[in-house]
Amino acid sequence: MSEPESSNPCLSCGACCASYRVSFHWAETPPSLDESLLHPLGPRQLCMRGTEHGAPRCVALQGEIGRAVSCGVYAHRPPPCDELQPGQPQCQRARARHGLPALEFRA
């Protein structure tokens, strides 16, 4: 994200990282992402370890959801993590699952 850290709502949330499976094609794996953080889903699919379960929490998520969080592999995160943006419907659903208020954006 190009916005300053102080205005990035993800830094006090983390709900998406503990709500969804982060899966992707093996060819999309960032070259510098440590293989020990990955879980195979099939011959061509991987996911971030911890998100393969029914109650996901990405192994790279650090901190307490809804308070202060960070991603331990932010600079090397896989495409699904980079594509999900604050305020999108998936974000809002994840926030609701964790009892967090919806994000409100001013135009």
Short mmCIF file of N, CA and C in Angstrom, two decimals:
data_model
loop_
_atom_site.label_atom_id
_atom_site.label_comp_id
_atom_site.label_asym_id
_atom_site.label_seq_id
_atom_site.Cartn_x
_atom_site.Cartn_y
_atom_site.Cartn_z
N MET A 1 0.84 -1.18 0.00
CA MET A 1 0.00 0.00 0.00
C MET A 1 0.88 1.23 0.00
N SER A 2 0.41 2.26 -0.67
CA SER A 2 1.22 3.45 -0.79
C SER A 2 0.93 4.49 0.28
N GLU A 3 -0.07 4.28 1.10
CA GLU A 3 -0.40 5.26 2.11
C GLU A 3 0.54 5.16 3.30
N PRO A 4 0.70 6.27 4.04
CA PRO A 4 1.58 6.23 5.21
C PRO A 4 1.09 5.23 6.24
N GLU A 5 2.02 4.66 6.98
CA GLU A 5 1.67 3.64 7.97
C GLU A 5 0.63 4.13 8.97
N SER A 6 0.71 5.40 9.36
CA SER A 6 -0.21 5.91 10.38
C SER A 6 -1.66 5.91 9.90
N SER A 7 -1.89 5.93 8.58
CA SER A 7 -3.26 5.93 8.08
C SER A 7 -3.67 4.57 7.53
N ASN A 8 -2.86 3.56 7.69
CA ASN A 8 -3.16 2.24 7.17
C ASN A 8 -3.98 1.47 8.21
N PRO A 9 -5.29 1.26 7.95
CA PRO A 9 -6.12 0.57 8.94
C PRO A 9 -5.71 -0.88 9.18
N CYS A 10 -4.95 -1.47 8.27
CA CYS A 10 -4.53 -2.86 8.43
C CYS A 10 -3.60 -3.03 9.63
N LEU A 11 -2.90 -1.97 10.01
CA LEU A 11 -1.93 -2.08 11.10
C LEU A 11 -2.59 -2.19 12.48
N SER A 12 -3.89 -1.95 12.53
CA SER A 12 -4.59 -2.15 13.80
C SER A 12 -5.72 -3.15 13.63
N CYS A 13 -5.65 -3.98 12.58
CA CYS A 13 -6.74 -4.91 12.31
C CYS A 13 -6.24 -6.35 12.28
N GLY A 14 -5.84 -6.84 11.12
CA GLY A 14 -5.38 -8.23 10.98
C GLY A 14 -6.49 -9.24 10.79
N ALA A 15 -7.74 -8.77 10.70
CA ALA A 15 -8.87 -9.69 10.61
C ALA A 15 -8.81 -10.56 9.35
N CYS A 16 -8.40 -10.01 8.24
CA CYS A 16 -8.33 -10.80 7.00
C CYS A 16 -7.34 -11.94 7.14
N CYS A 17 -6.25 -11.69 7.83
CA CYS A 17 -5.19 -12.69 8.01
C CYS A 17 -5.64 -13.83 8.93
N ALA A 18 -6.74 -13.61 9.61
CA ALA A 18 -7.28 -14.64 10.51
C ALA A 18 -8.71 -15.00 10.13
N SER A 19 -9.02 -14.86 8.83
CA SER A 19 -10.37 -15.19 8.37
C SER A 19 -10.39 -16.01 7.09
N TYR A 20 -9.35 -15.90 6.28
CA TYR A 20 -9.37 -16.53 4.97
C TYR A 20 -8.15 -17.39 4.71
N ARG A 21 -8.33 -18.37 3.84
CA ARG A 21 -7.18 -19.15 3.37
C ARG A 21 -6.45 -18.32 2.34
N VAL A 22 -5.15 -18.24 2.48
CA VAL A 22 -4.31 -17.50 1.54
C VAL A 22 -3.70 -18.53 0.60
N SER A 23 -4.40 -18.80 -0.51
CA SER A 23 -3.93 -19.82 -1.44
C SER A 23 -3.55 -19.19 -2.77
N PHE A 24 -2.61 -19.86 -3.47
CA PHE A 24 -2.11 -19.34 -4.73
C PHE A 24 -1.39 -20.45 -5.48
N HIS A 25 -1.20 -20.23 -6.76
CA HIS A 25 -0.48 -21.18 -7.62
C HIS A 25 1.00 -21.14 -7.23
N TRP A 26 1.65 -22.27 -7.25
CA TRP A 26 3.07 -22.35 -6.83
C TRP A 26 3.94 -21.37 -7.60
N ALA A 27 3.61 -21.09 -8.88
CA ALA A 27 4.43 -20.18 -9.68
C ALA A 27 4.33 -18.73 -9.22
N GLU A 28 3.33 -18.42 -8.42
CA GLU A 28 3.17 -17.06 -7.88
C GLU A 28 3.92 -16.85 -6.56
N THR A 29 4.57 -17.88 -6.08
CA THR A 29 5.28 -17.78 -4.81
C THR A 29 6.42 -16.78 -4.92
N PRO A 30 6.42 -15.76 -4.08
CA PRO A 30 7.54 -14.82 -4.10
C PRO A 30 8.85 -15.59 -3.84
N PRO A 31 9.89 -15.35 -4.64
CA PRO A 31 11.13 -16.14 -4.53
C PRO A 31 11.77 -16.09 -3.14
N SER A 32 11.59 -15.00 -2.43
CA SER A 32 12.24 -14.88 -1.12
C SER A 32 11.35 -15.31 0.05
N LEU A 33 10.18 -15.87 -0.24
CA LEU A 33 9.30 -16.35 0.83
C LEU A 33 9.79 -17.70 1.32
N ASP A 34 10.02 -17.81 2.60
CA ASP A 34 10.53 -19.03 3.22
C ASP A 34 9.54 -20.18 3.02
N GLU A 35 10.01 -21.28 2.45
CA GLU A 35 9.15 -22.44 2.17
C GLU A 35 8.51 -23.02 3.43
N SER A 36 9.13 -22.83 4.57
CA SER A 36 8.57 -23.39 5.80
C SER A 36 7.26 -22.71 6.19
N LEU A 37 6.95 -21.58 5.57
CA LEU A 37 5.71 -20.86 5.85
C LEU A 37 4.56 -21.32 4.95
N LEU A 38 4.84 -22.25 4.06
CA LEU A 38 3.86 -22.69 3.07
C LEU A 38 3.34 -24.09 3.36
N HIS A 39 2.09 -24.30 2.97
CA HIS A 39 1.45 -25.60 3.12
C HIS A 39 0.94 -26.02 1.75
N PRO A 40 1.29 -27.22 1.27
CA PRO A 40 0.79 -27.66 -0.05
C PRO A 40 -0.70 -28.02 0.02
N LEU A 41 -1.43 -27.59 -1.00
CA LEU A 41 -2.85 -27.92 -1.10
C LEU A 41 -3.10 -28.93 -2.20
N GLY A 42 -2.17 -29.10 -3.07
CA GLY A 42 -2.28 -30.00 -4.21
C GLY A 42 -1.01 -29.88 -5.03
N PRO A 43 -0.98 -30.48 -6.20
CA PRO A 43 0.26 -30.46 -6.98
C PRO A 43 0.68 -29.06 -7.44
N ARG A 44 -0.27 -28.14 -7.54
CA ARG A 44 0.08 -26.81 -8.04
C ARG A 44 -0.34 -25.67 -7.12
N GLN A 45 -1.01 -26.00 -6.04
CA GLN A 45 -1.52 -24.98 -5.13
C GLN A 45 -0.80 -25.01 -3.79
N LEU A 46 -0.56 -23.83 -3.26
CA LEU A 46 0.02 -23.66 -1.93
C LEU A 46 -0.86 -22.70 -1.15
N CYS A 47 -0.66 -22.69 0.15
CA CYS A 47 -1.29 -21.66 0.97
C CYS A 47 -0.32 -21.30 2.09
N MET A 48 -0.57 -20.16 2.68
CA MET A 48 0.24 -19.77 3.83
C MET A 48 -0.13 -20.69 4.98
N ARG A 49 0.87 -21.22 5.65
CA ARG A 49 0.65 -22.12 6.79
C ARG A 49 -0.23 -21.42 7.83
N GLY A 50 -1.13 -22.17 8.37
CA GLY A 50 -2.07 -21.63 9.35
C GLY A 50 -3.41 -21.27 8.74
N THR A 51 -3.43 -21.06 7.41
CA THR A 51 -4.70 -20.71 6.77
C THR A 51 -5.36 -21.92 6.13
N GLU A 52 -4.77 -23.09 6.28
CA GLU A 52 -5.35 -24.30 5.69
C GLU A 52 -6.44 -24.90 6.56
N HIS A 53 -6.65 -24.37 7.76
CA HIS A 53 -7.64 -24.90 8.70
C HIS A 53 -8.95 -24.14 8.64
N GLY A 54 -9.97 -24.71 9.27
CA GLY A 54 -11.28 -24.07 9.33
C GLY A 54 -11.28 -22.78 10.12
N ALA A 55 -10.38 -22.63 11.06
CA ALA A 55 -10.24 -21.39 11.84
C ALA A 55 -8.86 -20.81 11.50
N PRO A 56 -8.75 -20.15 10.33
CA PRO A 56 -7.42 -19.73 9.86
C PRO A 56 -6.80 -18.61 10.68
N ARG A 57 -5.49 -18.65 10.73
CA ARG A 57 -4.68 -17.53 11.22
C ARG A 57 -3.32 -17.72 10.58
N CYS A 58 -2.96 -16.82 9.70
CA CYS A 58 -1.71 -16.92 8.97
C CYS A 58 -0.53 -16.93 9.94
N VAL A 59 0.40 -17.81 9.67
CA VAL A 59 1.58 -17.94 10.51
C VAL A 59 2.42 -16.65 10.51
N ALA A 60 2.28 -15.84 9.47
CA ALA A 60 3.06 -14.59 9.39
C ALA A 60 2.42 -13.44 10.16
N LEU A 61 1.17 -13.60 10.61
CA LEU A 61 0.49 -12.54 11.35
C LEU A 61 1.07 -12.44 12.75
N GLN A 62 1.49 -11.26 13.10
CA GLN A 62 2.05 -11.01 14.43
C GLN A 62 1.19 -9.97 15.13
N GLY A 63 0.95 -10.17 16.40
CA GLY A 63 0.20 -9.20 17.18
C GLY A 63 -1.21 -9.66 17.49
N GLU A 64 -1.99 -8.73 18.02
CA GLU A 64 -3.36 -9.01 18.46
C GLU A 64 -4.35 -8.38 17.50
N ILE A 65 -5.25 -9.21 16.97
CA ILE A 65 -6.24 -8.73 16.01
C ILE A 65 -7.08 -7.62 16.64
N GLY A 66 -7.24 -6.55 15.86
CA GLY A 66 -8.04 -5.42 16.32
C GLY A 66 -7.30 -4.42 17.17
N ARG A 67 -6.03 -4.70 17.45
CA ARG A 67 -5.25 -3.78 18.29
C ARG A 67 -4.02 -3.28 17.56
N ALA A 68 -3.05 -4.13 17.39
CA ALA A 68 -1.81 -3.78 16.69
C ALA A 68 -1.26 -5.04 16.07
N VAL A 69 -1.14 -5.06 14.76
CA VAL A 69 -0.66 -6.24 14.05
C VAL A 69 0.37 -5.85 13.01
N SER A 70 1.09 -6.86 12.58
CA SER A 70 2.01 -6.68 11.46
C SER A 70 2.16 -8.02 10.76
N CYS A 71 2.69 -7.95 9.56
CA CYS A 71 2.94 -9.15 8.78
C CYS A 71 4.44 -9.41 8.80
N GLY A 72 4.81 -10.60 9.22
CA GLY A 72 6.22 -10.95 9.31
C GLY A 72 6.89 -11.13 7.96
N VAL A 73 6.09 -11.20 6.89
CA VAL A 73 6.66 -11.37 5.54
C VAL A 73 6.10 -10.31 4.58
N TYR A 74 5.72 -9.16 5.10
CA TYR A 74 5.04 -8.15 4.29
C TYR A 74 5.75 -7.86 2.97
N ALA A 75 7.04 -7.70 2.99
CA ALA A 75 7.79 -7.39 1.76
C ALA A 75 7.83 -8.57 0.79
N HIS A 76 7.50 -9.77 1.28
CA HIS A 76 7.55 -10.99 0.46
C HIS A 76 6.20 -11.69 0.40
N ARG A 77 5.13 -10.99 0.72
CA ARG A 77 3.80 -11.62 0.80
C ARG A 77 3.33 -12.10 -0.58
N PRO A 78 2.51 -13.15 -0.58
CA PRO A 78 1.99 -13.69 -1.85
C PRO A 78 0.91 -12.77 -2.43
N PRO A 79 0.59 -12.97 -3.70
CA PRO A 79 -0.37 -12.10 -4.39
C PRO A 79 -1.73 -11.91 -3.70
N PRO A 80 -2.36 -12.96 -3.13
CA PRO A 80 -3.67 -12.71 -2.51
C PRO A 80 -3.61 -11.67 -1.39
N CYS A 81 -2.51 -11.61 -0.69
CA CYS A 81 -2.38 -10.64 0.40
C CYS A 81 -2.24 -9.23 -0.15
N ASP A 82 -1.54 -9.10 -1.24
CA ASP A 82 -1.33 -7.80 -1.86
C ASP A 82 -2.60 -7.28 -2.52
N GLU A 83 -3.44 -8.20 -3.00
CA GLU A 83 -4.64 -7.81 -3.74
C GLU A 83 -5.79 -7.34 -2.85
N LEU A 84 -5.88 -7.86 -1.64
CA LEU A 84 -6.97 -7.49 -0.74
C LEU A 84 -6.69 -6.11 -0.15
N GLN A 85 -7.62 -5.21 -0.33
CA GLN A 85 -7.44 -3.82 0.11
C GLN A 85 -8.43 -3.46 1.21
N PRO A 86 -8.06 -2.52 2.08
CA PRO A 86 -8.95 -2.09 3.15
C PRO A 86 -10.29 -1.60 2.59
N GLY A 87 -11.37 -2.01 3.23
CA GLY A 87 -12.69 -1.56 2.86
C GLY A 87 -13.40 -2.41 1.83
N GLN A 88 -12.68 -3.32 1.17
CA GLN A 88 -13.33 -4.21 0.22
C GLN A 88 -14.31 -5.11 0.98
N PRO A 89 -15.30 -5.68 0.27
CA PRO A 89 -16.27 -6.54 0.96
C PRO A 89 -15.63 -7.65 1.79
N GLN A 90 -14.56 -8.30 1.29
CA GLN A 90 -13.91 -9.36 2.05
C GLN A 90 -13.32 -8.80 3.35
N CYS A 91 -12.77 -7.62 3.29
CA CYS A 91 -12.22 -6.95 4.47
C CYS A 91 -13.34 -6.70 5.48
N GLN A 92 -14.43 -6.14 5.00
CA GLN A 92 -15.54 -5.81 5.90
C GLN A 92 -16.12 -7.07 6.56
N ARG A 93 -16.24 -8.17 5.80
CA ARG A 93 -16.73 -9.43 6.38
C ARG A 93 -15.78 -9.95 7.44
N ALA A 94 -14.48 -9.89 7.18
CA ALA A 94 -13.49 -10.36 8.15
C ALA A 94 -13.55 -9.53 9.42
N ARG A 95 -13.67 -8.22 9.28
CA ARG A 95 -13.78 -7.35 10.45
C ARG A 95 -15.01 -7.72 11.28
N ALA A 96 -16.13 -7.95 10.60
CA ALA A 96 -17.36 -8.31 11.31
C ALA A 96 -17.18 -9.64 12.06
N ARG A 97 -16.51 -10.61 11.45
CA ARG A 97 -16.27 -11.91 12.11
C ARG A 97 -15.51 -11.75 13.42
N HIS A 98 -14.66 -10.74 13.48
CA HIS A 98 -13.83 -10.53 14.67
C HIS A 98 -14.38 -9.43 15.58
N GLY A 99 -15.62 -9.02 15.32
CA GLY A 99 -16.26 -8.02 16.17
C GLY A 99 -15.73 -6.61 16.01
N LEU A 100 -15.11 -6.33 14.87
CA LEU A 100 -14.56 -5.00 14.62
C LEU A 100 -15.55 -4.19 13.78
N PRO A 101 -15.61 -2.89 13.99
CA PRO A 101 -16.54 -2.06 13.21
C PRO A 101 -16.11 -1.99 11.75
N ALA A 102 -17.08 -1.76 10.89
CA ALA A 102 -16.79 -1.59 9.46
C ALA A 102 -15.92 -0.36 9.26
N LEU A 103 -15.09 -0.41 8.25
CA LEU A 103 -14.29 0.75 7.89
C LEU A 103 -15.16 1.75 7.16
N GLU A 104 -15.00 3.00 7.50
CA GLU A 104 -15.71 4.05 6.79
C GLU A 104 -14.70 4.93 6.10
N PHE A 105 -14.94 5.15 4.82
CA PHE A 105 -14.05 5.99 4.03
C PHE A 105 -14.79 7.22 3.57
N ARG A 106 -14.10 8.35 3.61
CA ARG A 106 -14.68 9.61 3.13
C ARG A 106 -14.17 9.84 1.71
N ALA A 107 -15.06 10.23 0.84
CA ALA A 107 -14.69 10.50 -0.56
C ALA A 107 -14.03 11.85 -0.71
#
